[in-house]
CSV table of C-alpha atoms (C1' of nucleotides) in Angstrom, one decimal:
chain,number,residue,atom,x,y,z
A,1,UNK,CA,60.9,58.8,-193.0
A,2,UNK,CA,61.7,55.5,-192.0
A,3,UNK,CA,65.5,54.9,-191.2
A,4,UNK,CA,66.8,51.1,-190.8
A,5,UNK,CA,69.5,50.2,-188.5
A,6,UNK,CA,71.6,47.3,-187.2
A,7,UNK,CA,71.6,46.4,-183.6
A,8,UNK,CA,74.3,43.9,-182.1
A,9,UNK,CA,73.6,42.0,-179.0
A,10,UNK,CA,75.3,38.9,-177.3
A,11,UNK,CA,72.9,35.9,-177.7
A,12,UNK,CA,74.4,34.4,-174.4
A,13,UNK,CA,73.3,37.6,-172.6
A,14,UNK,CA,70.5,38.5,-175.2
A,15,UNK,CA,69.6,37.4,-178.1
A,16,UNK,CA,66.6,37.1,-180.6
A,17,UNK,CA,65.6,34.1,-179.2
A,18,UNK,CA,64.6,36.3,-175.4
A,19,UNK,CA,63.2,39.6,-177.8
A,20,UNK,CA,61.1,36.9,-179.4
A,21,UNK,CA,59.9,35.7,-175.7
A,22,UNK,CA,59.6,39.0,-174.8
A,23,UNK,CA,58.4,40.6,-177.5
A,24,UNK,CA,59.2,44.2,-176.3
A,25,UNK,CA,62.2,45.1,-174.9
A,26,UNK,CA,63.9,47.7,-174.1
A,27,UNK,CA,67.7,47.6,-175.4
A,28,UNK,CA,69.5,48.7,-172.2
A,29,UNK,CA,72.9,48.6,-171.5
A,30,UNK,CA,74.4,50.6,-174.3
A,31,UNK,CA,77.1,52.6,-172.4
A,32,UNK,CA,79.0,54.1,-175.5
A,33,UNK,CA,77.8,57.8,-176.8
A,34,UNK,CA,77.6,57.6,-180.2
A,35,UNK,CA,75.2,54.3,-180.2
A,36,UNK,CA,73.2,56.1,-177.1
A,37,UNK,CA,73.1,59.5,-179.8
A,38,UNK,CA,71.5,57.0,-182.4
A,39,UNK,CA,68.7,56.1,-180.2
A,40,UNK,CA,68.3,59.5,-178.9
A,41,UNK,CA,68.5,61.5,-181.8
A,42,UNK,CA,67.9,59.7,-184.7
A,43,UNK,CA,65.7,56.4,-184.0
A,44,UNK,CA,62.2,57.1,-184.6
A,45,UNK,CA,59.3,54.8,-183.8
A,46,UNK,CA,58.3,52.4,-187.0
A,47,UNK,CA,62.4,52.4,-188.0
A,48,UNK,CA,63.5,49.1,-189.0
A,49,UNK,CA,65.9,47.0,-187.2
A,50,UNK,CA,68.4,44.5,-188.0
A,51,UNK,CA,68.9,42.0,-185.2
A,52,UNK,CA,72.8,40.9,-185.0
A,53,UNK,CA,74.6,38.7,-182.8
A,54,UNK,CA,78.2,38.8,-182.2
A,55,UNK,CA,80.6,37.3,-180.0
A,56,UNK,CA,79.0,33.5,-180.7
A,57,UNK,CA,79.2,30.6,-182.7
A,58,UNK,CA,77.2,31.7,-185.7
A,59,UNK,CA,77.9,35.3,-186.2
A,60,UNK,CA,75.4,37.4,-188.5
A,61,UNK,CA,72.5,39.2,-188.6
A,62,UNK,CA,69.3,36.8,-187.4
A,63,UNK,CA,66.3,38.5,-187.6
A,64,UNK,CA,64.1,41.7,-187.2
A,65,UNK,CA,62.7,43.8,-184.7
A,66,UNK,CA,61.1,47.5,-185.2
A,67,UNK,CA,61.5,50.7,-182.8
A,68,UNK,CA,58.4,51.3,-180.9
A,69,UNK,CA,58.5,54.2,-178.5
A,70,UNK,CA,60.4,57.3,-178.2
A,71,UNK,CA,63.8,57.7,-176.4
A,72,UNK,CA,63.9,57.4,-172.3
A,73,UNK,CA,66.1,57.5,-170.0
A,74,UNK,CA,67.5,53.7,-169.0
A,75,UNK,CA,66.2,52.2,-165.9
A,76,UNK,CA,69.3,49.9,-165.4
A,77,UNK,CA,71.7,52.8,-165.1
A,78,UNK,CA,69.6,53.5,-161.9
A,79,UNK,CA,69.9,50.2,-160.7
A,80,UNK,CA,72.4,49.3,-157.8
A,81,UNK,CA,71.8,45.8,-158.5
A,82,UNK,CA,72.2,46.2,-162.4
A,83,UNK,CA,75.3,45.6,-163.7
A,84,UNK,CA,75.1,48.3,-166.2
A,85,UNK,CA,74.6,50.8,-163.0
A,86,UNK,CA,76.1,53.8,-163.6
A,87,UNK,CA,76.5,56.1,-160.5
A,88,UNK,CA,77.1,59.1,-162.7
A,89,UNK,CA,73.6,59.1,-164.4
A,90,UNK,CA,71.7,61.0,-162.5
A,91,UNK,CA,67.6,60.2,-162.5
A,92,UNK,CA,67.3,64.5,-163.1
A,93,UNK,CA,70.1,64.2,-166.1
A,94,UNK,CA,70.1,60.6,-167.3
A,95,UNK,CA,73.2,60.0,-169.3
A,96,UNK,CA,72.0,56.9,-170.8
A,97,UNK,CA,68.9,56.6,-173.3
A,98,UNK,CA,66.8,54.0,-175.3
A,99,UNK,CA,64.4,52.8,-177.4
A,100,UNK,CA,62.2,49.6,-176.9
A,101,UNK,CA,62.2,47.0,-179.9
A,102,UNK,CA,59.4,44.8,-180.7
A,103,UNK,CA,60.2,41.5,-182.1
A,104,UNK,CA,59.4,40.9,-185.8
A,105,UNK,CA,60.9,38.0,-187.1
A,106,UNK,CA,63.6,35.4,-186.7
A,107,UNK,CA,65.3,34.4,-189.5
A,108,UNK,CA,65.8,30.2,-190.6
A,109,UNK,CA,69.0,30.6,-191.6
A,110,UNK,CA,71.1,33.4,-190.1
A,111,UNK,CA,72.8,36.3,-192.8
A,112,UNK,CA,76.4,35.4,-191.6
A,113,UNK,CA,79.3,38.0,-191.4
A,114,UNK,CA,81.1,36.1,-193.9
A,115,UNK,CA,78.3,36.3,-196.2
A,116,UNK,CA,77.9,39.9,-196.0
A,117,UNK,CA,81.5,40.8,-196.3
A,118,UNK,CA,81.3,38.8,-199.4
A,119,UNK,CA,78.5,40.4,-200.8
A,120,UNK,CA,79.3,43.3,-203.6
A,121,UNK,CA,75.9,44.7,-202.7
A,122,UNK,CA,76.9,45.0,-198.9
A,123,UNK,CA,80.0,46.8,-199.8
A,124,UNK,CA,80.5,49.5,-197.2
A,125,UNK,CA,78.5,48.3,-194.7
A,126,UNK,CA,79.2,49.7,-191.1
A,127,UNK,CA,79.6,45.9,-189.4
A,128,UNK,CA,82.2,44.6,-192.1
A,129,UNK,CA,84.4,47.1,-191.6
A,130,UNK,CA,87.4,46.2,-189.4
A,131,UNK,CA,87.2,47.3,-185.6
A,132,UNK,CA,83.8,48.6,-186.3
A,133,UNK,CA,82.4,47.8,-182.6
A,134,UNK,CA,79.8,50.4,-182.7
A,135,UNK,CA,77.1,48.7,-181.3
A,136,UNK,CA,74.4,50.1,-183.2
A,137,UNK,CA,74.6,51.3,-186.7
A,138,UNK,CA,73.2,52.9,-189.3
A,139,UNK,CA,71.9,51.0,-192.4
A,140,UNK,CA,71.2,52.3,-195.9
A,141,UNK,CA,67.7,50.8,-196.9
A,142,UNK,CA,69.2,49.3,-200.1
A,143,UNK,CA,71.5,47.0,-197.6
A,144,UNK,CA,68.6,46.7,-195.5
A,145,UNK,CA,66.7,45.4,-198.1
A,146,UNK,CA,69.4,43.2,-199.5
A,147,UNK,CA,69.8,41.6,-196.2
A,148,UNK,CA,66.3,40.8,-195.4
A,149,UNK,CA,66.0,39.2,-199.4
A,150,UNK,CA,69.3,37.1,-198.5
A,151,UNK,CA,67.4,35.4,-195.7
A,152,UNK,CA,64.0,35.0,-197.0
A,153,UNK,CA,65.8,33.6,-200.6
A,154,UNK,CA,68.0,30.7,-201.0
B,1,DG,C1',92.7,32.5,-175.8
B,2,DC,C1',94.8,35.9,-178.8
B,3,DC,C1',95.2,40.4,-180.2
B,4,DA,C1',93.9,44.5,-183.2
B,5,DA,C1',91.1,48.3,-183.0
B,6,DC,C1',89.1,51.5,-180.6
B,7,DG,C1',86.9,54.2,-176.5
B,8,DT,C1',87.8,56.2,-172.0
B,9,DT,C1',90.5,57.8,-168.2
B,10,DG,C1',93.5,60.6,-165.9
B,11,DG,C1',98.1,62.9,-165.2
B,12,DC,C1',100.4,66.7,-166.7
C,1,DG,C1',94.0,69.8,-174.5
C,2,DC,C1',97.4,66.2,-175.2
C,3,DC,C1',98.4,61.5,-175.0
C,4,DA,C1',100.0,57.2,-172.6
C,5,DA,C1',97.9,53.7,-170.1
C,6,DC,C1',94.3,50.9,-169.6
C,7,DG,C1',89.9,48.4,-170.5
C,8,DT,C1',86.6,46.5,-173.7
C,9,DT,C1',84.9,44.7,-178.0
C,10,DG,C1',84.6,41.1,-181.0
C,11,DG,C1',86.4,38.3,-185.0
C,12,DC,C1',89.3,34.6,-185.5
DNA sequence: GCCAACGTTGGC
DNA sequence: GCCAACGTTGGC
């Protein structure tokens, strides 16, 4: 079953604009548990994925990416020279896991925050609740689909 | 830059 | 295991 989900990521760090360059990527430097449970748990490959930036000028969702491989461990919480080392993960008991997203598609006008916490049909969403800095959440696939019609229509 | 919300740490 | 202190996230 295919689950959708909303990713949030800093477009000065990384944004859709480097997944699109890259086209895969894995999403590394999630150090908080319950996101890291998402991708290890939950995310299967084929899930849809809401791209969302925060902490930027035009805040909102911008576009689409899909998972593409199973959970591993993450290679930057190995890395000395990362700045999302971790000298607690071990390489024998990684603490930290993702997924790699693909790059789907970017959006020509971005689904803002605003709109979304206006929308009736978005009520409840995970992103437009207050202090909700979970960085990756859980989407119902009528949102899901509502969010990807707001960007394609008007 | 402010600050509310929330997660994590560490003393006890 | 409680909880105060601290750090971070992220909208505004």
């Amino acid at each position: 079953m295919t689950r959708y989900w909303l990713m949030k990521s800093e477009p000065t760090t990384f944004g859709i604009d480097n997944l699109k360059a890259e086209k895969v990527s894995p999403w590394d430097g999630v150090r908080n548990y319950q996101a890291r449970n998402f991708m290890r748990d939950d995310m299967k490959m084929g899930d849809q994925v809401l791209i969302y930036h925060s902490a930027c000028e035009e805040i909102g969702v911008v576009g689409l990416g899909e998972v593409v491989s199973k959970p591993y461990p993450d290679p930057s919480a190995f890395n000395r020279q990362s700045k999302y080392f971790d000298p607690k993960s071990k390489v024998e008991s990684p603490t930290w896991i993702l997924v790699d997203i693909q790059f789907k598609e970017k959006f020509k006008k971005i689904v803002s925050l605003s709109t979304i916490k206006a929308d009736p049909k978005l009520v409840g969403i995970v992103v437009a609740q207050t202090g909700s800095r979970l960085s990756i959440q859980p989407v119902s696939k009528p949102h899901y689909t509502h969010i990807v019609a707001l960007a394609h229509g008007d």
